[in-house]
């Protein structure tokens, strides 16, 4: 409803809209939400107890939402863990 009534030429509405969708998703996830990381610039990442991964934001003037399956989330968490430990292969760093 909110997105359908936004003025596409008024970028000042972006923050309010992003906040609305983020709060809606967090409320919907409820107790399943395990972790929330990121920022508006990098995209906000939400991880659930059943290994779903939501990402919202980082679309400039466009709000994007992606949802990854448990297996994709496991792969991402493994990648981020290995990246933090400095154990990535050369091809993975590119």
Short mmCIF file of N, CA and C in Angstrom, two decimals:
data_model
loop_
_atom_site.label_atom_id
_atom_site.label_comp_id
_atom_site.label_asym_id
_atom_site.label_seq_id
_atom_site.Cartn_x
_atom_site.Cartn_y
_atom_site.Cartn_z
N UNK A 1 0.82 -1.19 0.00
CA UNK A 1 0.00 0.00 0.00
C UNK A 1 0.87 1.26 0.00
N UNK A 2 1.86 1.28 0.89
CA UNK A 2 2.69 2.46 1.02
C UNK A 2 3.46 2.75 -0.26
N UNK A 3 4.08 1.72 -0.83
CA UNK A 3 4.87 1.92 -2.04
C UNK A 3 4.02 2.40 -3.20
N UNK A 4 2.79 1.97 -3.26
CA UNK A 4 1.92 2.37 -4.37
C UNK A 4 1.54 3.84 -4.29
N UNK A 5 1.71 4.46 -3.14
CA UNK A 5 1.31 5.85 -2.98
C UNK A 5 2.50 6.80 -2.84
N UNK A 6 3.69 6.32 -3.13
CA UNK A 6 4.87 7.18 -3.06
C UNK A 6 5.04 7.96 -4.35
N UNK A 7 5.61 9.13 -4.22
CA UNK A 7 5.97 9.93 -5.39
C UNK A 7 7.35 9.47 -5.86
N UNK A 8 7.47 8.87 -7.04
CA UNK A 8 8.77 8.34 -7.48
C UNK A 8 9.83 9.41 -7.66
N UNK A 9 9.43 10.67 -7.69
CA UNK A 9 10.38 11.76 -7.89
C UNK A 9 10.80 12.39 -6.57
N UNK A 10 10.24 11.95 -5.45
CA UNK A 10 10.56 12.51 -4.14
C UNK A 10 11.39 11.50 -3.37
N UNK A 11 12.72 11.62 -3.48
CA UNK A 11 13.61 10.65 -2.84
C UNK A 11 13.67 10.82 -1.33
N UNK A 12 13.11 11.90 -0.79
CA UNK A 12 13.11 12.09 0.66
C UNK A 12 12.22 11.05 1.35
N UNK A 13 11.36 10.40 0.61
CA UNK A 13 10.47 9.39 1.19
C UNK A 13 11.17 8.05 1.38
N UNK A 14 12.37 7.91 0.85
CA UNK A 14 13.06 6.63 0.89
C UNK A 14 13.28 6.14 2.33
N UNK A 15 13.81 6.99 3.21
CA UNK A 15 14.11 6.57 4.57
C UNK A 15 12.86 6.09 5.31
N UNK A 16 11.77 6.84 5.18
CA UNK A 16 10.53 6.46 5.86
C UNK A 16 10.01 5.12 5.33
N UNK A 17 10.10 4.94 4.02
CA UNK A 17 9.60 3.71 3.41
C UNK A 17 10.47 2.52 3.81
N UNK A 18 11.79 2.71 3.78
CA UNK A 18 12.71 1.64 4.18
C UNK A 18 12.44 1.26 5.64
N UNK A 19 12.29 2.24 6.50
CA UNK A 19 12.01 1.99 7.91
C UNK A 19 10.69 1.23 8.07
N UNK A 20 9.67 1.62 7.31
CA UNK A 20 8.37 0.95 7.38
C UNK A 20 8.50 -0.53 7.02
N UNK A 21 9.15 -0.82 5.89
CA UNK A 21 9.28 -2.21 5.45
C UNK A 21 10.14 -3.02 6.42
N UNK A 22 11.23 -2.42 6.91
CA UNK A 22 12.10 -3.12 7.84
C UNK A 22 11.34 -3.46 9.12
N UNK A 23 10.62 -2.51 9.67
CA UNK A 23 9.85 -2.77 10.88
C UNK A 23 8.77 -3.82 10.64
N UNK A 24 8.16 -3.79 9.46
CA UNK A 24 7.14 -4.79 9.12
C UNK A 24 7.75 -6.19 9.10
N UNK A 25 8.90 -6.32 8.48
CA UNK A 25 9.55 -7.63 8.38
C UNK A 25 9.98 -8.11 9.77
N UNK A 26 10.57 -7.22 10.57
CA UNK A 26 11.01 -7.61 11.91
C UNK A 26 9.82 -8.05 12.75
N UNK A 27 8.72 -7.31 12.66
CA UNK A 27 7.52 -7.68 13.41
C UNK A 27 7.00 -9.05 12.94
N UNK A 28 7.02 -9.27 11.62
CA UNK A 28 6.55 -10.53 11.06
C UNK A 28 7.42 -11.71 11.51
N UNK A 29 8.73 -11.50 11.59
CA UNK A 29 9.63 -12.58 11.98
C UNK A 29 9.50 -12.90 13.46
N UNK A 30 9.21 -11.90 14.27
CA UNK A 30 9.01 -12.12 15.71
C UNK A 30 10.18 -12.81 16.36
N UNK A 31 9.89 -13.86 17.11
CA UNK A 31 10.91 -14.58 17.87
C UNK A 31 11.86 -15.37 16.98
N UNK A 32 11.51 -15.55 15.71
CA UNK A 32 12.40 -16.28 14.81
C UNK A 32 13.65 -15.46 14.45
N UNK A 33 13.59 -14.13 14.61
CA UNK A 33 14.72 -13.28 14.27
C UNK A 33 15.86 -13.53 15.25
N UNK A 34 17.02 -13.94 14.73
CA UNK A 34 18.17 -14.24 15.58
C UNK A 34 19.22 -13.15 15.55
N UNK A 35 19.39 -12.50 14.38
CA UNK A 35 20.48 -11.55 14.24
C UNK A 35 20.10 -10.50 13.20
N UNK A 36 20.55 -9.27 13.44
CA UNK A 36 20.32 -8.16 12.50
C UNK A 36 21.64 -7.41 12.37
N UNK A 37 22.12 -7.27 11.14
CA UNK A 37 23.38 -6.57 10.91
C UNK A 37 23.25 -5.63 9.72
N UNK A 38 24.26 -4.80 9.54
CA UNK A 38 24.31 -3.94 8.38
C UNK A 38 23.81 -2.54 8.65
N UNK A 39 23.68 -1.78 7.57
CA UNK A 39 23.23 -0.40 7.64
C UNK A 39 22.49 -0.07 6.36
N UNK A 40 21.90 1.09 6.30
CA UNK A 40 21.18 1.49 5.10
C UNK A 40 22.10 1.45 3.88
N UNK A 41 23.34 1.88 4.06
CA UNK A 41 24.28 1.93 2.94
C UNK A 41 24.65 0.54 2.43
N UNK A 42 24.82 -0.40 3.36
CA UNK A 42 25.28 -1.73 2.95
C UNK A 42 24.13 -2.72 2.81
N UNK A 43 22.95 -2.32 3.22
CA UNK A 43 21.83 -3.25 3.23
C UNK A 43 21.72 -3.91 4.58
N UNK A 44 20.53 -4.04 5.08
CA UNK A 44 20.29 -4.63 6.39
C UNK A 44 20.03 -6.12 6.22
N UNK A 45 20.76 -6.92 6.98
CA UNK A 45 20.66 -8.37 6.87
C UNK A 45 19.99 -8.93 8.12
N UNK A 46 18.99 -9.76 7.90
CA UNK A 46 18.25 -10.38 9.00
C UNK A 46 18.37 -11.89 8.88
N UNK A 47 18.79 -12.55 9.95
CA UNK A 47 18.93 -14.00 9.96
C UNK A 47 17.93 -14.57 10.95
N UNK A 48 17.25 -15.65 10.56
CA UNK A 48 16.25 -16.25 11.43
C UNK A 48 16.78 -17.56 12.02
N UNK A 49 16.07 -18.05 13.03
CA UNK A 49 16.46 -19.29 13.69
C UNK A 49 16.36 -20.50 12.78
N UNK A 50 15.55 -20.41 11.73
CA UNK A 50 15.45 -21.54 10.79
C UNK A 50 16.29 -21.29 9.53
N UNK A 51 17.33 -20.46 9.69
CA UNK A 51 18.34 -20.22 8.66
C UNK A 51 17.82 -19.56 7.39
N UNK A 52 16.81 -18.72 7.52
CA UNK A 52 16.43 -17.87 6.39
C UNK A 52 17.19 -16.56 6.53
N UNK A 53 17.50 -15.97 5.40
CA UNK A 53 18.29 -14.74 5.37
C UNK A 53 17.54 -13.73 4.52
N UNK A 54 17.15 -12.62 5.13
CA UNK A 54 16.50 -11.52 4.42
C UNK A 54 17.50 -10.38 4.28
N UNK A 55 17.45 -9.71 3.16
CA UNK A 55 18.29 -8.53 2.97
C UNK A 55 17.40 -7.44 2.40
N UNK A 56 17.43 -6.27 3.02
CA UNK A 56 16.59 -5.18 2.56
C UNK A 56 17.42 -3.91 2.46
N UNK A 57 17.15 -3.13 1.42
CA UNK A 57 17.83 -1.85 1.23
C UNK A 57 18.82 -1.88 0.10
N UNK A 58 19.77 -0.94 0.18
CA UNK A 58 20.88 -0.85 -0.77
C UNK A 58 20.41 -0.77 -2.21
N UNK A 59 19.37 -0.02 -2.46
CA UNK A 59 18.89 0.10 -3.83
C UNK A 59 18.89 1.52 -4.35
N UNK A 60 19.64 2.42 -3.71
CA UNK A 60 19.61 3.80 -4.14
C UNK A 60 18.25 4.40 -3.89
N UNK A 61 17.52 4.64 -4.95
CA UNK A 61 16.16 5.17 -4.81
C UNK A 61 15.14 4.04 -4.85
N UNK A 62 15.61 2.81 -4.84
CA UNK A 62 14.72 1.66 -4.95
C UNK A 62 14.98 0.72 -3.78
N UNK A 63 13.94 0.30 -3.12
CA UNK A 63 14.09 -0.64 -2.01
C UNK A 63 14.01 -2.05 -2.56
N UNK A 64 14.98 -2.86 -2.20
CA UNK A 64 15.00 -4.24 -2.65
C UNK A 64 14.92 -5.16 -1.45
N UNK A 65 14.29 -6.28 -1.63
CA UNK A 65 14.22 -7.31 -0.58
C UNK A 65 14.56 -8.63 -1.23
N UNK A 66 15.50 -9.34 -0.65
CA UNK A 66 15.82 -10.67 -1.14
C UNK A 66 15.69 -11.65 0.02
N UNK A 67 15.36 -12.87 -0.32
CA UNK A 67 15.19 -13.94 0.67
C UNK A 67 15.96 -15.14 0.17
N UNK A 68 16.84 -15.65 1.00
CA UNK A 68 17.63 -16.81 0.64
C UNK A 68 17.17 -18.03 1.42
N UNK A 69 17.26 -19.18 0.79
CA UNK A 69 16.86 -20.44 1.42
C UNK A 69 17.85 -20.82 2.52
N UNK A 70 17.49 -21.78 3.36
CA UNK A 70 18.42 -22.21 4.42
C UNK A 70 19.78 -22.65 3.88
N UNK A 71 19.82 -23.37 2.76
CA UNK A 71 21.12 -23.82 2.25
C UNK A 71 21.95 -22.63 1.76
N UNK A 72 21.30 -21.65 1.11
CA UNK A 72 22.03 -20.46 0.67
C UNK A 72 22.53 -19.66 1.86
N UNK A 73 21.72 -19.60 2.91
CA UNK A 73 22.13 -18.88 4.12
C UNK A 73 23.33 -19.56 4.76
N UNK A 74 23.29 -20.89 4.82
CA UNK A 74 24.44 -21.62 5.37
C UNK A 74 25.71 -21.34 4.59
N UNK A 75 25.60 -21.31 3.27
CA UNK A 75 26.76 -21.01 2.44
C UNK A 75 27.27 -19.59 2.70
N UNK A 76 26.35 -18.64 2.84
CA UNK A 76 26.75 -17.25 3.10
C UNK A 76 27.43 -17.13 4.46
N UNK A 77 26.83 -17.74 5.48
CA UNK A 77 27.43 -17.67 6.81
C UNK A 77 28.81 -18.31 6.84
N UNK A 78 28.98 -19.43 6.14
CA UNK A 78 30.29 -20.07 6.04
C UNK A 78 31.29 -19.15 5.35
N UNK A 79 30.86 -18.50 4.25
CA UNK A 79 31.73 -17.56 3.53
C UNK A 79 32.14 -16.40 4.44
N UNK A 80 31.17 -15.80 5.15
CA UNK A 80 31.48 -14.66 6.02
C UNK A 80 32.40 -15.07 7.15
N UNK A 81 32.22 -16.28 7.67
CA UNK A 81 33.09 -16.78 8.74
C UNK A 81 34.51 -16.97 8.24
N UNK A 82 34.66 -17.59 7.08
CA UNK A 82 36.00 -17.80 6.51
C UNK A 82 36.64 -16.47 6.13
N UNK A 83 35.83 -15.51 5.65
CA UNK A 83 36.35 -14.19 5.31
C UNK A 83 36.89 -13.49 6.56
N UNK A 84 36.16 -13.58 7.66
CA UNK A 84 36.59 -12.97 8.92
C UNK A 84 37.90 -13.58 9.42
N UNK A 85 38.09 -14.86 9.18
CA UNK A 85 39.31 -15.54 9.61
C UNK A 85 40.44 -15.40 8.58
N UNK A 86 40.17 -14.77 7.42
CA UNK A 86 41.19 -14.60 6.39
C UNK A 86 41.52 -15.87 5.65
N UNK A 87 40.55 -16.78 5.52
CA UNK A 87 40.79 -18.08 4.92
C UNK A 87 40.17 -18.24 3.53
N UNK A 88 39.87 -17.14 2.86
CA UNK A 88 39.24 -17.24 1.53
C UNK A 88 40.27 -17.61 0.47
N UNK A 89 39.82 -18.34 -0.52
CA UNK A 89 40.65 -18.63 -1.68
C UNK A 89 40.77 -17.36 -2.52
N UNK A 90 41.79 -17.30 -3.37
CA UNK A 90 42.00 -16.11 -4.20
C UNK A 90 40.77 -15.79 -5.06
N UNK A 91 40.18 -16.82 -5.65
CA UNK A 91 39.04 -16.60 -6.54
C UNK A 91 37.82 -16.09 -5.77
N UNK A 92 37.73 -16.41 -4.47
CA UNK A 92 36.61 -15.96 -3.66
C UNK A 92 36.75 -14.48 -3.28
N UNK A 93 37.96 -13.98 -3.23
CA UNK A 93 38.17 -12.58 -2.87
C UNK A 93 37.80 -11.63 -4.00
N UNK A 94 37.77 -12.12 -5.20
CA UNK A 94 37.49 -11.26 -6.37
C UNK A 94 36.02 -10.97 -6.52
#
